[in-house]
PDB file of C-alpha atoms in Angstrom:
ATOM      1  CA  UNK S   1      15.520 -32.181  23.787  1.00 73.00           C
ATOM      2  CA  UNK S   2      15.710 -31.303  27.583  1.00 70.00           C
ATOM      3  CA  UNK S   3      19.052 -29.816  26.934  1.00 70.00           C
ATOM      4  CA  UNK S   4      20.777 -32.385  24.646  1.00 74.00           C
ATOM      5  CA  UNK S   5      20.458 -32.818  20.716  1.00 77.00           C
ATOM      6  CA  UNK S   6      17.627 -34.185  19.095  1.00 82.00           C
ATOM      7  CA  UNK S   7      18.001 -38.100  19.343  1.00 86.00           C
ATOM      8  CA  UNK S   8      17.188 -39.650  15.608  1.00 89.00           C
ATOM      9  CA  UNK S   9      14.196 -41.742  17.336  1.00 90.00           C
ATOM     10  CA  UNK S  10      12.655 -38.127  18.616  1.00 89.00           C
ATOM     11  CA  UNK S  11      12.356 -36.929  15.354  1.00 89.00           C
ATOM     12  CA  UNK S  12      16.314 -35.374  14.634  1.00 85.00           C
ATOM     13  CA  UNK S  13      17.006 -33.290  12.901  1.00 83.00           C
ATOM     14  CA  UNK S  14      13.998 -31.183  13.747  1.00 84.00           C
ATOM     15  CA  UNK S  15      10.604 -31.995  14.572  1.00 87.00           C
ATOM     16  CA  UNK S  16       7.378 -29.273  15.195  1.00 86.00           C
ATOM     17  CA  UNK S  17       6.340 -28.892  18.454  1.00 82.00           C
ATOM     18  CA  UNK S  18       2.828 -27.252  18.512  1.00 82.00           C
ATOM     19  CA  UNK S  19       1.445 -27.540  22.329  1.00 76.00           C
ATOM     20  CA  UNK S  20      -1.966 -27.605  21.050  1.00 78.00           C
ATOM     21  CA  UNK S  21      -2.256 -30.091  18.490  1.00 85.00           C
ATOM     22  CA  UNK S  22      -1.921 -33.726  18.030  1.00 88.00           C
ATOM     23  CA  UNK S  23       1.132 -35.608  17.736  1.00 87.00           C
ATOM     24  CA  UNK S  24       0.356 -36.444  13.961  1.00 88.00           C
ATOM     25  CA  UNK S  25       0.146 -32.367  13.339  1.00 88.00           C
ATOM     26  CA  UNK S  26       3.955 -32.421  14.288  1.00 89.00           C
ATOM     27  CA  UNK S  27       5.785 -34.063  12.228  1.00 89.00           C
ATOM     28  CA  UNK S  28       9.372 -35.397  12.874  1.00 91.00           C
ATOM     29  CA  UNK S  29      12.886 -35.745   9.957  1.00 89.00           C
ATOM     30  CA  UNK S  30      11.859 -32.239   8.982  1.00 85.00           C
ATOM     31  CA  UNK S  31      14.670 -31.024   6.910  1.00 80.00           C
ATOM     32  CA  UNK S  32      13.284 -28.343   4.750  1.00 77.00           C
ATOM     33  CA  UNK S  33      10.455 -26.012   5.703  1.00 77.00           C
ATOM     34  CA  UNK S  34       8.919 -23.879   2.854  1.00 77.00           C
ATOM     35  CA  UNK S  35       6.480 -21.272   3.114  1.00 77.00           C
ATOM     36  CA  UNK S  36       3.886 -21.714   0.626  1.00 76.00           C
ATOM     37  CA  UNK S  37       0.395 -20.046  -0.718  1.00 75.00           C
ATOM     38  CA  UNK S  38      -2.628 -22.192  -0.360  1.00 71.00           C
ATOM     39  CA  UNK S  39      -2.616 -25.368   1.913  1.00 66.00           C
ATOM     40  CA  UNK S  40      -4.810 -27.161  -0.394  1.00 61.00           C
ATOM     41  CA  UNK S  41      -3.510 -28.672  -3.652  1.00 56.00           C
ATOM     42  CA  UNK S  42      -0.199 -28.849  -3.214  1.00 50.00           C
ATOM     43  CA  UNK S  43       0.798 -31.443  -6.193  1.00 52.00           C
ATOM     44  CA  UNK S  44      -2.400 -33.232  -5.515  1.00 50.00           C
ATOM     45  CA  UNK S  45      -1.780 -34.417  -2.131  1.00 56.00           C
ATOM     46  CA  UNK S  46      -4.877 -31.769  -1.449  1.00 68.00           C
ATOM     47  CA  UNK S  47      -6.339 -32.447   2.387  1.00 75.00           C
ATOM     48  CA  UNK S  48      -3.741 -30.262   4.008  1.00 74.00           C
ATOM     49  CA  UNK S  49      -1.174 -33.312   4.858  1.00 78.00           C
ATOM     50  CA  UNK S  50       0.188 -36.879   4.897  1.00 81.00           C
ATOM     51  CA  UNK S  51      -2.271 -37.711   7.872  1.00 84.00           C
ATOM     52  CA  UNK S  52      -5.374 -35.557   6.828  1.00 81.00           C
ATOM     53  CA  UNK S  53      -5.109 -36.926   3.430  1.00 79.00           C
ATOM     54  CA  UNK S  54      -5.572 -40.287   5.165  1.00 80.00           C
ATOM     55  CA  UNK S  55      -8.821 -38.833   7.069  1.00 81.00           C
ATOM     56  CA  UNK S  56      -7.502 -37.284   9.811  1.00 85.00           C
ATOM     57  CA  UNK S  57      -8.677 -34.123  11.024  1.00 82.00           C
ATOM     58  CA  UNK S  58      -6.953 -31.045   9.287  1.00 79.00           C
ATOM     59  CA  UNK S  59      -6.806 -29.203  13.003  1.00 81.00           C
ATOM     60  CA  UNK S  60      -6.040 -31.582  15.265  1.00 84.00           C
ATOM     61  CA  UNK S  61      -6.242 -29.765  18.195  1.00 80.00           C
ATOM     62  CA  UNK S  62      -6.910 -30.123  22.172  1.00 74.00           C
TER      63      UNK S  62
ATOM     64  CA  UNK F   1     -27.950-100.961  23.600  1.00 45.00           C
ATOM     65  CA  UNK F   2     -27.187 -99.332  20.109  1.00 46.00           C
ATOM     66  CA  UNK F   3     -28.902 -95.608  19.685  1.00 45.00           C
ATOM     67  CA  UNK F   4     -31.357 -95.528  16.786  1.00 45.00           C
ATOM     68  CA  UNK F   5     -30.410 -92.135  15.221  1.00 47.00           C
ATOM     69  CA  UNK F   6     -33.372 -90.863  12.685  1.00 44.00           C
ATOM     70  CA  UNK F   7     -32.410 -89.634   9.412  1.00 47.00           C
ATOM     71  CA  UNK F   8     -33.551 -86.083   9.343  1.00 47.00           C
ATOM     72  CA  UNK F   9     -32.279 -85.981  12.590  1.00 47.00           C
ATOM     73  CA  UNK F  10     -29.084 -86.287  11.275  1.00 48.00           C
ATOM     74  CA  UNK F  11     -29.276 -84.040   8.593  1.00 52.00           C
ATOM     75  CA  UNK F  12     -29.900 -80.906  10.926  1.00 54.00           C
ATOM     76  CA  UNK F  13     -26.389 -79.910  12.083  1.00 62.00           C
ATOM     77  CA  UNK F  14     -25.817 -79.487   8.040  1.00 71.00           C
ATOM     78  CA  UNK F  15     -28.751 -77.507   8.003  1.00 69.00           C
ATOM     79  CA  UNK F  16     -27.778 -75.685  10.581  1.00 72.00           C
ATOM     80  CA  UNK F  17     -24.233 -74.934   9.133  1.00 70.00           C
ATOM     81  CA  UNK F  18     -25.732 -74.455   5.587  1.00 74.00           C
ATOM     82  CA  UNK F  19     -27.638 -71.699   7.286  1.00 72.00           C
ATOM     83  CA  UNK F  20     -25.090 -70.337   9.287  1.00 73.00           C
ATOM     84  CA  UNK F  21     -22.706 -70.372   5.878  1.00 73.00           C
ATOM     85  CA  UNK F  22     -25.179 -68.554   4.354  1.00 72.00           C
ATOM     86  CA  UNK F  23     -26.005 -65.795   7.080  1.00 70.00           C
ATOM     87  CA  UNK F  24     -22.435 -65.290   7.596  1.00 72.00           C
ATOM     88  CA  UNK F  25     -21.744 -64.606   3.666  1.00 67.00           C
ATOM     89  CA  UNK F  26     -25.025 -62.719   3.875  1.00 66.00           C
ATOM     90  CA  UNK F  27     -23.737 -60.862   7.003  1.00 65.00           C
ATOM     91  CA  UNK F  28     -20.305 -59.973   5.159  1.00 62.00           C
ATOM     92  CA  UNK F  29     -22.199 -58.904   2.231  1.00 62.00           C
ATOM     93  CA  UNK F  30     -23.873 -56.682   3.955  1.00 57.00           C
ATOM     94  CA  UNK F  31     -20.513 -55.344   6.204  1.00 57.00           C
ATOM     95  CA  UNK F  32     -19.181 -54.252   2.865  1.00 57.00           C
ATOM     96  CA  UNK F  33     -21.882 -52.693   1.538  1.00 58.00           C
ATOM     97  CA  UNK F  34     -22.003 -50.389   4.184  1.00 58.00           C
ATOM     98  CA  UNK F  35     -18.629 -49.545   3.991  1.00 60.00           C
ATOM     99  CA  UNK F  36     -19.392 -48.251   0.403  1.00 64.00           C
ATOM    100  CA  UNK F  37     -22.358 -46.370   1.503  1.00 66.00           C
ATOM    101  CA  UNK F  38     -20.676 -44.392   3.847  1.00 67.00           C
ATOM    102  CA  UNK F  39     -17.902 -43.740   1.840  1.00 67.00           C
ATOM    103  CA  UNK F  40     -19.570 -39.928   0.755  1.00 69.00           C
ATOM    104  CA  UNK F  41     -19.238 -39.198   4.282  1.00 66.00           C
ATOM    105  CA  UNK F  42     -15.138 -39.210   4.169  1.00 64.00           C
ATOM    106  CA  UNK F  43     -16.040 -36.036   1.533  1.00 67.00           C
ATOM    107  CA  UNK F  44     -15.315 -32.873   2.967  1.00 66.00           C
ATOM    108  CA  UNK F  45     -18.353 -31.624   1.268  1.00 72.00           C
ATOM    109  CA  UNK F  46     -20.636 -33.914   3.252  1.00 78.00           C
ATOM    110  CA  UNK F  47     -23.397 -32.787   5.378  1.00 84.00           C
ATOM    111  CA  UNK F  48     -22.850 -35.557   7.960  1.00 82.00           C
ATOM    112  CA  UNK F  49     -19.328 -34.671   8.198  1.00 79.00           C
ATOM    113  CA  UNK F  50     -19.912 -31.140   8.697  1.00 83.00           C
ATOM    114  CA  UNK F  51     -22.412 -32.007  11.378  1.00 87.00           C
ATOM    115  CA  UNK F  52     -19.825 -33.940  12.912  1.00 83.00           C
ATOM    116  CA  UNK F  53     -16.908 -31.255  13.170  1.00 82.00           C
ATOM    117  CA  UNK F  54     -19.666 -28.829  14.362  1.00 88.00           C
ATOM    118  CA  UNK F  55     -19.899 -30.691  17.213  1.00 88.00           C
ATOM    119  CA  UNK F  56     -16.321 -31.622  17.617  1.00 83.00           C
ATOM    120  CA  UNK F  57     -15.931 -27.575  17.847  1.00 85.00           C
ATOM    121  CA  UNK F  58     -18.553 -27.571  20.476  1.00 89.00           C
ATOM    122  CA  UNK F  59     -16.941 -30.209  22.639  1.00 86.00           C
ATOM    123  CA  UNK F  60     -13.386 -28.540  22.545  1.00 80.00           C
ATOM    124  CA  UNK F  61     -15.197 -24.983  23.147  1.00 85.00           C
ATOM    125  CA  UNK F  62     -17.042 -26.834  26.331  1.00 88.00           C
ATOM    126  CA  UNK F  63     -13.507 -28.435  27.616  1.00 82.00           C
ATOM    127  CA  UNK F  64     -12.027 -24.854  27.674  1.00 80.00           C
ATOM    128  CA  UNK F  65     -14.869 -22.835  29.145  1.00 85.00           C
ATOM    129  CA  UNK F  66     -14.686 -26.011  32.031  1.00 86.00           C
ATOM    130  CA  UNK F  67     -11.473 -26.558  32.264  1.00 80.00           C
ATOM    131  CA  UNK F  68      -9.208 -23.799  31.039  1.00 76.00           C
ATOM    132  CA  UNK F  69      -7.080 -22.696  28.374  1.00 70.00           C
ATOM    133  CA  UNK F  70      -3.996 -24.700  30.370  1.00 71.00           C
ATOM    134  CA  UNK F  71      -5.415 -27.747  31.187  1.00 72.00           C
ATOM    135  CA  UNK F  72      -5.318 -29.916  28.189  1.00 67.00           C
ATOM    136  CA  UNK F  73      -1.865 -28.968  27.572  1.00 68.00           C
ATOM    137  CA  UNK F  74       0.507 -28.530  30.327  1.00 71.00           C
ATOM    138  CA  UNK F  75       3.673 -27.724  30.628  1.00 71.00           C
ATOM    139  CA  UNK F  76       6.121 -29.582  32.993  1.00 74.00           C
ATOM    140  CA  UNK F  77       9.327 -29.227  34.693  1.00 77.00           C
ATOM    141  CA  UNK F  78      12.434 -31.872  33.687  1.00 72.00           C
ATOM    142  CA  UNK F  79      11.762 -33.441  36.904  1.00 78.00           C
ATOM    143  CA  UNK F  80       8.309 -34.302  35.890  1.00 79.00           C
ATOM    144  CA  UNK F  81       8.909 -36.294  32.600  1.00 74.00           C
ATOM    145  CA  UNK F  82      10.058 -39.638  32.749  1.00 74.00           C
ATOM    146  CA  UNK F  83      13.689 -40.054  31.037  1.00 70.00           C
ATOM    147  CA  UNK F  84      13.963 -41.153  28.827  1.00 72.00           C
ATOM    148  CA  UNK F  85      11.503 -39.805  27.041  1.00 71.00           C
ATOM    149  CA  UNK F  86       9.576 -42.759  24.868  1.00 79.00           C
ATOM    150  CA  UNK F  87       9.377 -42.008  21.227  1.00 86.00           C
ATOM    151  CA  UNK F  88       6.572 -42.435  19.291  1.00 84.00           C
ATOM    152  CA  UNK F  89       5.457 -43.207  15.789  1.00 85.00           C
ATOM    153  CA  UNK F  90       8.645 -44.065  13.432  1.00 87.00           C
ATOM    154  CA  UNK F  91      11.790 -44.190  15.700  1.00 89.00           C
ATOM    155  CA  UNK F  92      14.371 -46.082  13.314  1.00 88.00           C
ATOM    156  CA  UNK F  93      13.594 -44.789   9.452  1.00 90.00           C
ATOM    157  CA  UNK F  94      15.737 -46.396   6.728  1.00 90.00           C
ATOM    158  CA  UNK F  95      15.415 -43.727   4.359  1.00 90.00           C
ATOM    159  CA  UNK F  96      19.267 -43.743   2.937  1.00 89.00           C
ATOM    160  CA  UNK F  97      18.878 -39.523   2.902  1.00 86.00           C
ATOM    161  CA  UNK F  98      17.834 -39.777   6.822  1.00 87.00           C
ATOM    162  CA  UNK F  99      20.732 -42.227   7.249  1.00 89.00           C
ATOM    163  CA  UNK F 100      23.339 -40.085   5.890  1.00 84.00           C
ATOM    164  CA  UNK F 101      22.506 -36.860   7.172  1.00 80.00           C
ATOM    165  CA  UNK F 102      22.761 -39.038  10.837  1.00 83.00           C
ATOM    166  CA  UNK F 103      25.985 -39.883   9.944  1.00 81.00           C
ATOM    167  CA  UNK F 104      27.321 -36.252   9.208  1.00 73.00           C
ATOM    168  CA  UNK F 105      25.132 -34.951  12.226  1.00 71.00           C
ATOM    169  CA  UNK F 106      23.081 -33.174  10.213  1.00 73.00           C
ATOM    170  CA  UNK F 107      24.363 -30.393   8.900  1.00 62.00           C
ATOM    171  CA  UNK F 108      22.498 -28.596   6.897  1.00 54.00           C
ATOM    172  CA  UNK F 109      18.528 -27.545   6.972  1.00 53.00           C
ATOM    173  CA  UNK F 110      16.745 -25.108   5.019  1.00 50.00           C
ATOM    174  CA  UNK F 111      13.965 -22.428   5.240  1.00 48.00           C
ATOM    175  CA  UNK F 112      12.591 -21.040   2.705  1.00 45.00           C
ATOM    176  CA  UNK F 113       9.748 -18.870   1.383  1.00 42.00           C
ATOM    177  CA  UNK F 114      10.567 -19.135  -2.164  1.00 42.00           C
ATOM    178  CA  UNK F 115      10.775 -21.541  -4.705  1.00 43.00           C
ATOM    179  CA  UNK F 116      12.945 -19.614  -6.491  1.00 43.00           C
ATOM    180  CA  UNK F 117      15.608 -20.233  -3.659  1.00 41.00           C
ATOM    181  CA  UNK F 118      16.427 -16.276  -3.515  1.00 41.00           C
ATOM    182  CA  UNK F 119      14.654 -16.425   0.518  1.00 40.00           C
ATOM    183  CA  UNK F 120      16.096 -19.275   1.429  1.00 42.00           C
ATOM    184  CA  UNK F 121      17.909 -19.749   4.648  1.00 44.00           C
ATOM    185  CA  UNK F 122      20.628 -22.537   5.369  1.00 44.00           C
ATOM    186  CA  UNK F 123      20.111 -23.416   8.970  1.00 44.00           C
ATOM    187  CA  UNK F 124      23.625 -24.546   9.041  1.00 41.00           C
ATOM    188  CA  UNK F 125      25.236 -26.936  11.884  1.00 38.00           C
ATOM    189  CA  UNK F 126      22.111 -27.383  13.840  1.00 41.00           C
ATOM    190  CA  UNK F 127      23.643 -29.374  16.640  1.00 39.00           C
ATOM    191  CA  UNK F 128      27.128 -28.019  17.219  1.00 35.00           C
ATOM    192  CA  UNK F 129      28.743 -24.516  17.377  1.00 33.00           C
ATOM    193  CA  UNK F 130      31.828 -25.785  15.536  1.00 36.00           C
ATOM    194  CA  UNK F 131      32.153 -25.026  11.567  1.00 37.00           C
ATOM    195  CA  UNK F 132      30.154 -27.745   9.204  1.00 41.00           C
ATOM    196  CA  UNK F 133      32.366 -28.752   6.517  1.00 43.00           C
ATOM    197  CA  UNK F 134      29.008 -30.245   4.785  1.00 42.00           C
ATOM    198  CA  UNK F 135      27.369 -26.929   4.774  1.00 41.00           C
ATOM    199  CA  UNK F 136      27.292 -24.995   1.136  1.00 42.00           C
ATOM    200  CA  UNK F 137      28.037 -21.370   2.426  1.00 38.00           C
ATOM    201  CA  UNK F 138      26.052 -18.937   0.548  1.00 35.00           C
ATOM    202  CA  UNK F 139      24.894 -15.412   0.711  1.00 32.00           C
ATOM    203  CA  UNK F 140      22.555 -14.817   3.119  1.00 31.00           C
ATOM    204  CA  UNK F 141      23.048 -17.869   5.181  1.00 32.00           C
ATOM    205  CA  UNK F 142      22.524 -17.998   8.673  1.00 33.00           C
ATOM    206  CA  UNK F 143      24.985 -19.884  10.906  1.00 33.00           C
ATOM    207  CA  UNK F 144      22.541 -21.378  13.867  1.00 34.00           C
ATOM    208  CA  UNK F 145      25.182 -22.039  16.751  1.00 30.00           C
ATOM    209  CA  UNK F 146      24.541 -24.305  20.097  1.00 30.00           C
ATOM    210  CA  UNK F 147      22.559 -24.015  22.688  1.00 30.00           C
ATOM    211  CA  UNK F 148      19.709 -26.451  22.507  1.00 36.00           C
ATOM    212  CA  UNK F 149      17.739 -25.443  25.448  1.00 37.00           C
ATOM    213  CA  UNK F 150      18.493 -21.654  25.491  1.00 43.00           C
ATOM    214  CA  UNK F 151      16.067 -18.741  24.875  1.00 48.00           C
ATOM    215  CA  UNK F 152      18.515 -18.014  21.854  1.00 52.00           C
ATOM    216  CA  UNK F 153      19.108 -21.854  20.887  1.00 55.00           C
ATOM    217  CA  UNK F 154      18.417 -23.205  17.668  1.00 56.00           C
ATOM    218  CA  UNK F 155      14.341 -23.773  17.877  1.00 59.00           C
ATOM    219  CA  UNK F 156      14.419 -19.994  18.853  1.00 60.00           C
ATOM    220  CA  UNK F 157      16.631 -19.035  15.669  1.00 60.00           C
ATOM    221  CA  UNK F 158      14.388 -21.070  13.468  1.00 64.00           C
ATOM    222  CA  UNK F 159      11.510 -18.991  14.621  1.00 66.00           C
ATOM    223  CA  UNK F 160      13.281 -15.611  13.586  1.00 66.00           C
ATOM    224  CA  UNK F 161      14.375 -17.452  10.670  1.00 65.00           C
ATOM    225  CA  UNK F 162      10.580 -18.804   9.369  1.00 68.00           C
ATOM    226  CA  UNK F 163       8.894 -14.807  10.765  1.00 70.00           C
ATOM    227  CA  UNK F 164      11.278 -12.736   8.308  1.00 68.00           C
ATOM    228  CA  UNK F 165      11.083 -15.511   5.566  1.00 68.00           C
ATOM    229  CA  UNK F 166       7.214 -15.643   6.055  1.00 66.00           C
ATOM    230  CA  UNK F 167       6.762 -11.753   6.764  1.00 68.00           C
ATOM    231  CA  UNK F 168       8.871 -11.234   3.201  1.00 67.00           C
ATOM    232  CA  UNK F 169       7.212 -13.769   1.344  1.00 67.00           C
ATOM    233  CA  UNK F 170       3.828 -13.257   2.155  1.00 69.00           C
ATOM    234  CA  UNK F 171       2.558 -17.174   2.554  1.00 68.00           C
ATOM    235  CA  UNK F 172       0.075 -17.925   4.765  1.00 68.00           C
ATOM    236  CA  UNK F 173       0.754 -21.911   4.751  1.00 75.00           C
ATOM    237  CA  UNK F 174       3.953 -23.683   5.628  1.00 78.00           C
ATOM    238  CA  UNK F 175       4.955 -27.104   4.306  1.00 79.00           C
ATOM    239  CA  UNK F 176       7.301 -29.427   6.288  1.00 82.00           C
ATOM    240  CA  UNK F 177       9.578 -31.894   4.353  1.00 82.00           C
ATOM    241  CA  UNK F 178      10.393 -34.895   6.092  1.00 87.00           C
ATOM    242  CA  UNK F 179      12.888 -37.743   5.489  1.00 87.00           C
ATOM    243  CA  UNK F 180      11.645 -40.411   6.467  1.00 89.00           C
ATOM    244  CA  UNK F 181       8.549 -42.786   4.562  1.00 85.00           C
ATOM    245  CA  UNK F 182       6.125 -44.344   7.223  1.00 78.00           C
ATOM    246  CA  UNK F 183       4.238 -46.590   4.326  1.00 70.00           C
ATOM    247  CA  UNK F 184       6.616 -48.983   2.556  1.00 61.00           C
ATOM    248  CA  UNK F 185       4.160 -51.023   0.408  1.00 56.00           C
ATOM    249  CA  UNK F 186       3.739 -51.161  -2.926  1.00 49.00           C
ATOM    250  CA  UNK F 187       0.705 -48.752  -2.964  1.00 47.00           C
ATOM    251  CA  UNK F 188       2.689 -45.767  -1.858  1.00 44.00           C
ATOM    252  CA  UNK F 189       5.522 -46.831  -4.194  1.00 42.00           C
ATOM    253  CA  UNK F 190       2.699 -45.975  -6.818  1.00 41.00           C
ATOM    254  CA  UNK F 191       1.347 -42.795  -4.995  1.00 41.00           C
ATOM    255  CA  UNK F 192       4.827 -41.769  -4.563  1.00 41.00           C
ATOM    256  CA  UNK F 193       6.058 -42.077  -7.646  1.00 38.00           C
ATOM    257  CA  UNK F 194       3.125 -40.509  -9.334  1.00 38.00           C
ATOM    258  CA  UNK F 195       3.857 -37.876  -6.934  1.00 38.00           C
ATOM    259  CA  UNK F 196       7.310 -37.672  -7.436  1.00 37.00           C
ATOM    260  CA  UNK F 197       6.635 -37.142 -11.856  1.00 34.00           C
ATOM    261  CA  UNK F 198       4.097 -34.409 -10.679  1.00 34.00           C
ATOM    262  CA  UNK F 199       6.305 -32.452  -8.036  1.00 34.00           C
ATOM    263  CA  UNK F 200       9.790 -32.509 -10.009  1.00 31.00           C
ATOM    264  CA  UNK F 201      11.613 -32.499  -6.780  1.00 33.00           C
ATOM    265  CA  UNK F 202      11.318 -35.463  -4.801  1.00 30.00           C
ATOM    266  CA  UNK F 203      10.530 -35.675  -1.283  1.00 35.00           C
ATOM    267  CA  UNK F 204       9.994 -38.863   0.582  1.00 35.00           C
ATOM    268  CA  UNK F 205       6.893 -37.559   2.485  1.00 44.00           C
ATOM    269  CA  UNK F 206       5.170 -33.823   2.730  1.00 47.00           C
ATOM    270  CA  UNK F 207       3.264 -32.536   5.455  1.00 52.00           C
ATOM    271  CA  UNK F 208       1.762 -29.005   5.789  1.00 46.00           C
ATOM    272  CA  UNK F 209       0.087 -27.260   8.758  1.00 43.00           C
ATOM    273  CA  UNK F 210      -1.507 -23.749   9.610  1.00 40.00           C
ATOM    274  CA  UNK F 211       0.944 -21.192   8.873  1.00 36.00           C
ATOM    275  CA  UNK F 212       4.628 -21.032  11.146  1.00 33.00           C
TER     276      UNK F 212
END
């Protein structure tokens, strides 16, 4: 971040970074990314997300 | 001169908190009802919902035709953030995983596109150029070196990483594994290890977004 390593309280070791959306539609500790088929469903956590299964929006945008 | 108080007269205050008792119960009653009547709402099937992000799409269509594609999301120089920059949400997990990966500066990441594992990618030594003794080396493995803030750092690498993984495997949707657990109660013990019987693998917490 700004030219150093990602401090733990940032999010390290990765964390999305999506201009356009919310903070809670990027999520920090990512350590495994997988591509997958539908969004909805996966093992029954079916709103599209931790957050959105919680009632937030599934976009989030601005 | 002692005050001659009448009887009734004294009996209104408990009247009056009787009453109030009562209107306040009635009043809660009430509060929670309506809580459970609008519970269909929540439903992504409802009308009143879809109403609602109807005109939450009108309102963000409105701020861009006013303001601009730019405006509600800016980008600045270094010299215009404040450093350091404040953290939000969870900024100390205690997830042992998150803890020990810290320790051994977290070596080792993975994208993949398959469960099978055969298009998976091990984003080794995220943070350093030098060799990751934690890393498992395997075929097809790509080494991401330093650089955080380069055109051809790491974030830049994951992105080539995640376009052939995604253009190969043909998923529209991407899910994000994280390591840390922001609810610690007893309910999400429950939910999580419901979820964790269901999914095989376990994962402290799984969040998935429009496609990478």
């Amino acid at each position: 971040m700004n030219g150093k390593a990602l401090p733990v309280e940032n999010g390290a070791p990765l964390r999305v970074r999506v201009e356009r959306q919310l903070g809670y539609k990027q999520p920090k500790y990512v350590n495994k990314i997988e591509l997958i088929e539908r969004l909805l469903g996966q093992n029954g956590w079916g709103k599209g997300g931790y957050w959105e299964d919680r009632g937030y929006d599934w976009y989030g945008g601005i | 001169m002692p005050v001659l108080r009448s009887k009734s007269h004294e009996q209104i205050p408990d009247k009056q908190a009787r009453f109030l008792t009562g209107a306040s119960v009635a009043a809660a009653g009430l509060g929670l009802s309506g809580c459970d009547a609008f519970n269909g709402v929540s439903s992504s099937q409802s009308s009143v919902r879809r109403v609602l992000e109807k005109t939450n799409d009108l309102t963000y269509r409105v701020q861009r035709l006013l303001q601009g594609r730019n405006a509600l999301a800016q980008e600045f120089t270094e010299a215009d953030i404040r450093q350091p920059q404040k953290a939000n949400g969870v900024t100390n997990p205690q997830d042992e995983g998150l803890q020990v990966a810290a320790r051994q500066q977290f070596c080792r990441l993975a994208a993949g596109g398959d469960r099978s594992g055969r298009e998976s990618r091990c984003l080794s030594r995220w943070r350093s150029c030098r060799p990751c003794p934690h890393a498992r080396r395997s075929p097809g493995t790509i080494a991401l070196r330093a650089g955080a803030a380069s055109p051809n750092g790491p974030a830049h690498r994951c992105r080539l990483v995640l376009d052939q993984a995604s253009r190969k495997a043909a998923r529209p949707a991407t899910l994000f594994h994280c390591m840390d657990t922001i609810e610690r109660g007893s309910d999400r013990q429950h939910a999580l290890l419901r979820h964790d019987r269901s999914a095989r693998r376990t994962s402290s917490r799984r969040r998935s977004s429009p496609g990478a």
